[in-house]
mmCIF file of C-alpha atoms and ligand atoms in Angstrom:
data_model
loop_
_atom_site.group_PDB
_atom_site.id
_atom_site.type_symbol
_atom_site.label_atom_id
_atom_site.label_comp_id
_atom_site.label_asym_id
_atom_site.label_seq_id
_atom_site.Cartn_x
_atom_site.Cartn_y
_atom_site.Cartn_z
ATOM 1 C CA MET A 1 57.422 97.089 123.515
ATOM 2 C CA ASP A 2 59.296 97.553 126.586
ATOM 3 C CA MET A 3 62.979 97.024 126.260
ATOM 4 C CA GLU A 4 66.405 98.111 127.750
ATOM 5 C CA LEU A 5 69.253 99.371 124.720
ATOM 6 C CA GLY A 6 72.505 99.358 126.324
ATOM 7 C CA PRO A 7 76.330 99.375 125.192
ATOM 8 C CA ALA A 8 77.033 96.158 124.566
ATOM 9 C CA ARG A 9 80.062 94.052 126.881
ATOM 10 C CA ALA A 10 82.412 92.100 125.351
ATOM 11 C CA ALA A 11 81.359 89.092 126.889
ATOM 12 C CA ASP A 12 77.900 89.459 125.024
ATOM 13 C CA TYR A 13 80.227 87.910 121.884
ATOM 14 C CA ASP A 14 79.166 84.025 122.746
ATOM 15 C CA GLU A 15 74.937 84.611 123.050
ATOM 16 C CA ILE A 16 75.350 87.316 119.638
ATOM 17 C CA ILE A 17 76.904 84.131 117.839
ATOM 18 C CA ALA A 18 74.604 81.215 119.030
ATOM 19 C CA ILE A 19 71.645 82.940 117.103
ATOM 20 C CA VAL A 20 72.847 84.207 114.474
ATOM 21 C CA ASN A 21 71.928 82.403 112.474
ATOM 22 C CA ASP A 22 68.338 81.519 113.400
ATOM 23 C CA TRP A 23 67.671 85.310 113.631
ATOM 24 C CA TRP A 24 68.646 85.627 109.813
ATOM 25 C CA GLY A 25 67.467 83.042 107.978
ATOM 26 C CA ARG A 26 71.496 81.754 106.567
ATOM 27 C CA ALA A 27 74.213 80.666 107.525
ATOM 28 C CA ILE A 28 75.883 83.846 108.374
ATOM 29 C CA SER A 29 78.248 83.510 111.848
ATOM 30 C CA ASP A 30 81.328 83.610 109.722
ATOM 31 C CA SER A 31 80.722 87.170 109.164
ATOM 32 C CA LEU A 32 80.849 88.279 113.032
ATOM 33 C CA PRO A 33 84.290 87.155 114.585
ATOM 34 C CA ARG A 34 84.559 87.361 117.813
ATOM 35 C CA LEU A 35 86.551 90.642 117.457
ATOM 36 C CA PHE A 36 83.687 92.899 116.008
ATOM 37 C CA LEU A 37 82.968 92.246 120.550
ATOM 38 C CA ASP A 38 86.438 92.042 121.329
ATOM 39 C CA HIS A 39 87.331 95.556 119.891
ATOM 40 C CA PHE A 40 83.951 97.153 119.028
ATOM 41 C CA ASN A 41 81.945 96.714 121.927
ATOM 42 C CA ARG A 42 82.490 100.008 122.707
ATOM 43 C CA THR A 43 80.374 101.261 119.872
ATOM 44 C CA SER A 44 78.235 98.442 119.687
ATOM 45 C CA LEU A 45 74.455 97.989 121.613
ATOM 46 C CA VAL A 46 72.309 95.337 122.733
ATOM 47 C CA ALA A 47 68.942 95.484 123.549
ATOM 48 C CA ARG A 48 67.285 92.970 126.347
ATOM 49 C CA ASP A 49 64.068 91.994 127.156
ATOM 50 C CA HIS A 50 62.424 92.792 130.922
ATOM 51 C CA VAL A 51 64.060 88.809 132.703
ATOM 52 C CA GLY A 52 67.385 90.700 130.096
ATOM 53 C CA ALA A 53 67.225 88.325 127.443
ATOM 54 C CA LEU A 54 68.854 89.140 124.245
ATOM 55 C CA THR A 55 66.527 90.932 121.337
ATOM 56 C CA GLY A 56 68.908 92.866 119.563
ATOM 57 C CA PHE A 57 72.377 94.316 118.840
ATOM 58 C CA LEU A 58 73.844 95.838 116.644
ATOM 59 C CA ILE A 59 77.461 96.190 115.499
ATOM 60 C CA GLY A 60 78.771 99.591 114.706
ATOM 61 C CA MET A 61 82.402 101.482 114.602
ATOM 62 C CA LEU A 62 83.898 104.973 113.641
ATOM 63 C CA SER A 63 85.608 104.315 110.976
ATOM 64 C CA PRO A 64 89.549 104.730 112.717
ATOM 65 C CA SER A 65 90.760 105.660 109.096
ATOM 66 C CA GLN A 66 88.330 107.863 107.846
ATOM 67 C CA PRO A 67 87.530 110.351 109.984
ATOM 68 C CA GLY A 68 83.667 111.783 110.597
ATOM 69 C CA ARG A 69 82.655 108.499 108.918
ATOM 70 C CA ALA A 70 81.093 105.695 111.131
ATOM 71 C CA TYR A 71 79.788 102.326 109.731
ATOM 72 C CA ILE A 72 77.219 99.504 110.896
ATOM 73 C CA HIS A 73 78.098 95.730 109.841
ATOM 74 C CA PHE A 74 75.619 94.144 111.717
ATOM 75 C CA VAL A 75 72.246 95.085 113.193
ATOM 76 C CA GLY A 76 69.420 91.995 114.088
ATOM 77 C CA VAL A 77 66.344 91.824 115.952
ATOM 78 C CA ALA A 78 65.259 88.707 117.347
ATOM 79 C CA PRO A 79 62.306 87.505 114.704
ATOM 80 C CA SER A 80 59.505 88.134 117.522
ATOM 81 C CA ALA A 81 60.443 91.485 117.865
ATOM 82 C CA ARG A 82 60.168 92.573 114.553
ATOM 83 C CA GLY A 83 58.363 95.352 113.896
ATOM 84 C CA TYR A 84 57.517 97.485 116.951
ATOM 85 C CA GLY A 85 60.681 99.446 115.990
ATOM 86 C CA LEU A 86 63.387 98.309 117.969
ATOM 87 C CA GLY A 87 65.691 98.536 114.776
ATOM 88 C CA ARG A 88 64.830 102.085 114.210
ATOM 89 C CA ARG A 89 65.984 102.768 117.992
ATOM 90 C CA LEU A 90 69.366 101.088 117.141
ATOM 91 C CA TYR A 91 70.039 102.694 114.609
ATOM 92 C CA GLU A 92 69.018 106.272 116.480
ATOM 93 C CA GLU A 93 71.029 104.833 119.074
ATOM 94 C CA PHE A 94 74.088 104.387 117.250
ATOM 95 C CA PHE A 95 73.032 107.453 115.093
ATOM 96 C CA ALA A 96 73.642 109.773 118.179
ATOM 97 C CA LEU A 97 76.771 107.758 119.678
ATOM 98 C CA ALA A 98 78.101 109.210 115.742
ATOM 99 C CA ARG A 99 77.156 112.336 116.320
ATOM 100 C CA ALA A 100 78.675 112.714 119.469
ATOM 101 C CA ALA A 101 82.071 111.446 118.217
ATOM 102 C CA GLY A 102 82.343 113.587 115.386
ATOM 103 C CA SER A 103 80.832 111.055 112.567
ATOM 104 C CA SER A 104 78.867 113.681 109.679
ATOM 105 C CA ARG A 105 77.887 110.276 107.605
ATOM 106 C CA VAL A 106 77.326 106.644 108.374
ATOM 107 C CA GLY A 107 77.385 103.143 105.774
ATOM 108 C CA ALA A 108 75.769 99.703 105.721
ATOM 109 C CA ILE A 109 76.490 96.607 103.255
ATOM 110 C CA THR A 110 74.166 94.368 102.525
ATOM 111 C CA SER A 111 73.514 90.888 100.486
ATOM 112 C CA PRO A 112 71.319 91.742 97.091
ATOM 113 C CA VAL A 113 69.421 89.321 98.285
ATOM 114 C CA ASN A 114 67.898 90.717 101.807
ATOM 115 C CA ALA A 115 64.897 92.404 101.014
ATOM 116 C CA GLY A 116 63.936 93.123 104.232
ATOM 117 C CA SER A 117 67.229 94.624 104.076
ATOM 118 C CA ILE A 118 67.715 97.070 102.086
ATOM 119 C CA ALA A 119 63.822 97.753 103.156
ATOM 120 C CA PHE A 120 64.734 98.490 106.772
ATOM 121 C CA HIS A 121 67.206 101.101 104.883
ATOM 122 C CA LYS A 122 65.083 102.464 102.829
ATOM 123 C CA SER A 123 63.305 103.174 106.248
ATOM 124 C CA MET A 124 65.943 105.035 107.550
ATOM 125 C CA GLY A 125 67.062 107.331 105.308
ATOM 126 C CA PHE A 126 70.123 105.649 103.630
ATOM 127 C CA ALA A 127 70.695 106.429 99.486
ATOM 128 C CA VAL A 128 70.410 102.971 97.973
ATOM 129 C CA THR A 129 73.223 101.584 95.583
ATOM 130 C CA GLY A 130 73.873 98.580 93.687
ATOM 131 C CA PRO A 131 74.471 95.320 92.969
ATOM 132 C CA VAL A 132 77.861 96.386 93.546
ATOM 133 C CA VAL A 133 79.730 93.648 91.211
ATOM 134 C CA GLY A 134 82.322 91.637 93.049
ATOM 135 C CA TYR A 135 82.161 94.313 96.132
ATOM 136 C CA ASP A 136 83.109 91.305 98.521
ATOM 137 C CA GLY A 137 85.457 89.732 96.240
ATOM 138 C CA PRO A 138 84.505 87.338 93.285
ATOM 139 C CA GLY A 139 80.682 86.732 93.401
ATOM 140 C CA LYS A 140 80.500 88.984 96.211
ATOM 141 C CA ASP A 141 78.503 91.218 94.846
ATOM 142 C CA MET A 142 77.127 94.070 97.875
ATOM 143 C CA MET A 143 74.384 96.971 98.300
ATOM 144 C CA VAL A 144 75.669 100.118 99.461
ATOM 145 C CA PHE A 145 74.575 101.773 102.514
ATOM 146 C CA ASP A 146 74.656 105.721 103.217
ATOM 147 C CA ARG A 147 73.488 108.497 105.084
ATOM 148 C CA SER A 148 74.799 111.865 106.599
ATOM 149 C CA LEU A 149 74.485 111.983 110.561
HETATM 150 C C1 COA B 1 66.892 94.122 109.711
HETATM 151 C C2 COA B 1 66.170 93.943 110.792
HETATM 152 C C3 COA B 1 67.226 94.773 112.112
HETATM 153 C C4 COA B 1 64.888 94.955 110.805
HETATM 154 O O1 COA B 1 64.841 95.154 112.399
HETATM 155 P P1 COA B 1 62.855 96.335 112.811
HETATM 156 O O2 COA B 1 63.044 96.481 114.615
HETATM 157 O O3 COA B 1 61.985 94.844 112.624
HETATM 158 O O4 COA B 1 62.917 97.165 112.695
HETATM 159 P P2 COA B 1 61.473 97.997 112.288
HETATM 160 O O5 COA B 1 60.079 98.429 112.928
HETATM 161 O O6 COA B 1 62.102 99.528 113.857
HETATM 162 O O7 COA B 1 61.591 98.771 111.416
HETATM 163 C C5 COA B 1 62.045 100.640 110.933
HETATM 164 C C6 COA B 1 61.607 100.100 109.557
HETATM 165 O O8 COA B 1 61.944 99.873 108.691
HETATM 166 C C7 COA B 1 61.016 98.824 107.895
HETATM 167 N N1 COA B 1 60.656 97.805 107.971
HETATM 168 C C8 COA B 1 61.926 96.691 108.901
HETATM 169 N N2 COA B 1 61.738 95.582 108.231
HETATM 170 C C9 COA B 1 61.477 95.736 107.098
HETATM 171 C C10 COA B 1 60.866 94.809 106.257
HETATM 172 N N3 COA B 1 61.301 93.275 106.400
HETATM 173 N N4 COA B 1 60.074 95.116 104.703
HETATM 174 C C11 COA B 1 60.080 96.446 104.192
HETATM 175 N N5 COA B 1 60.231 97.065 105.035
HETATM 176 C C12 COA B 1 60.728 97.412 106.654
HETATM 177 C C13 COA B 1 59.642 99.620 108.313
HETATM 178 O O9 COA B 1 58.519 99.381 107.748
HETATM 179 C C14 COA B 1 60.090 100.943 110.103
HETATM 180 O O10 COA B 1 59.697 101.391 108.823
HETATM 181 P P3 COA B 1 58.721 103.063 109.126
HETATM 182 O O11 COA B 1 59.569 102.953 110.515
HETATM 183 O O12 COA B 1 59.079 104.054 108.223
HETATM 184 O O13 COA B 1 57.662 103.152 109.336
HETATM 185 C C15 COA B 1 65.431 92.746 111.544
HETATM 186 O O14 COA B 1 64.030 92.405 110.377
HETATM 187 C C16 COA B 1 66.094 91.565 111.283
HETATM 188 O O15 COA B 1 66.698 91.227 112.244
HETATM 189 N N6 COA B 1 66.074 90.796 110.266
HETATM 190 C C17 COA B 1 67.619 90.046 110.681
HETATM 191 C C18 COA B 1 68.642 90.387 110.454
HETATM 192 C C19 COA B 1 68.837 91.397 108.726
HETATM 193 O O16 COA B 1 68.911 91.212 107.978
HETATM 194 N N7 COA B 1 69.390 92.641 109.092
HETATM 195 C C20 COA B 1 69.912 93.511 108.288
HETATM 196 C C21 COA B 1 71.427 92.900 107.561
HETATM 197 S S1 COA B 1 72.820 93.304 108.642
#
């Protein structure tokens, strides 16, 4: 598929938040407040098709507290564009960006119900731990992903 990847802009927030619940198939927008695009757009990515429509995005950051660690908060690919390697391209572009900035490890988490995300992260070479009981507080178990860069 002919998709163009580029850095995210703070202004991409409105477009992203409008589709995120549809793309995930459940209410997830509370986990993506505007601060992520306002303050982490320089390490985040968007993918667009030939007419400029949003087909994917990645919200990533270089940990300000753990030198050498990068973290991916969200990755999403439009349902119609899945299975063609766009998620892999977004991850590989972020890995390159994080390596160039001196990171040597990258992490992410996902809900234990998100079987597609768990399979995707395994395919992307992440070690998987979990469910980690109470990771995000009472009743919020999470799968934890980690890999070297
Ligand atoms: C997870 C997601 C980003 C994958 O995007 P994608 O563009 O379809 O992924 P790719 O085509 O690049 O696949 C990359 C690899 O992951 C595997 N993979 C991706 N989705 C998979 C699934 N649902 N089940 C099994 N394997 C999957 C592919 O087989 C591929 O493996 P390979 O390269 O070894 O052949 C996409 O399904 C999505 O947006 N899901 C909803 C949002 C979400 O849950 N995001 C993750 C949590 S933040």
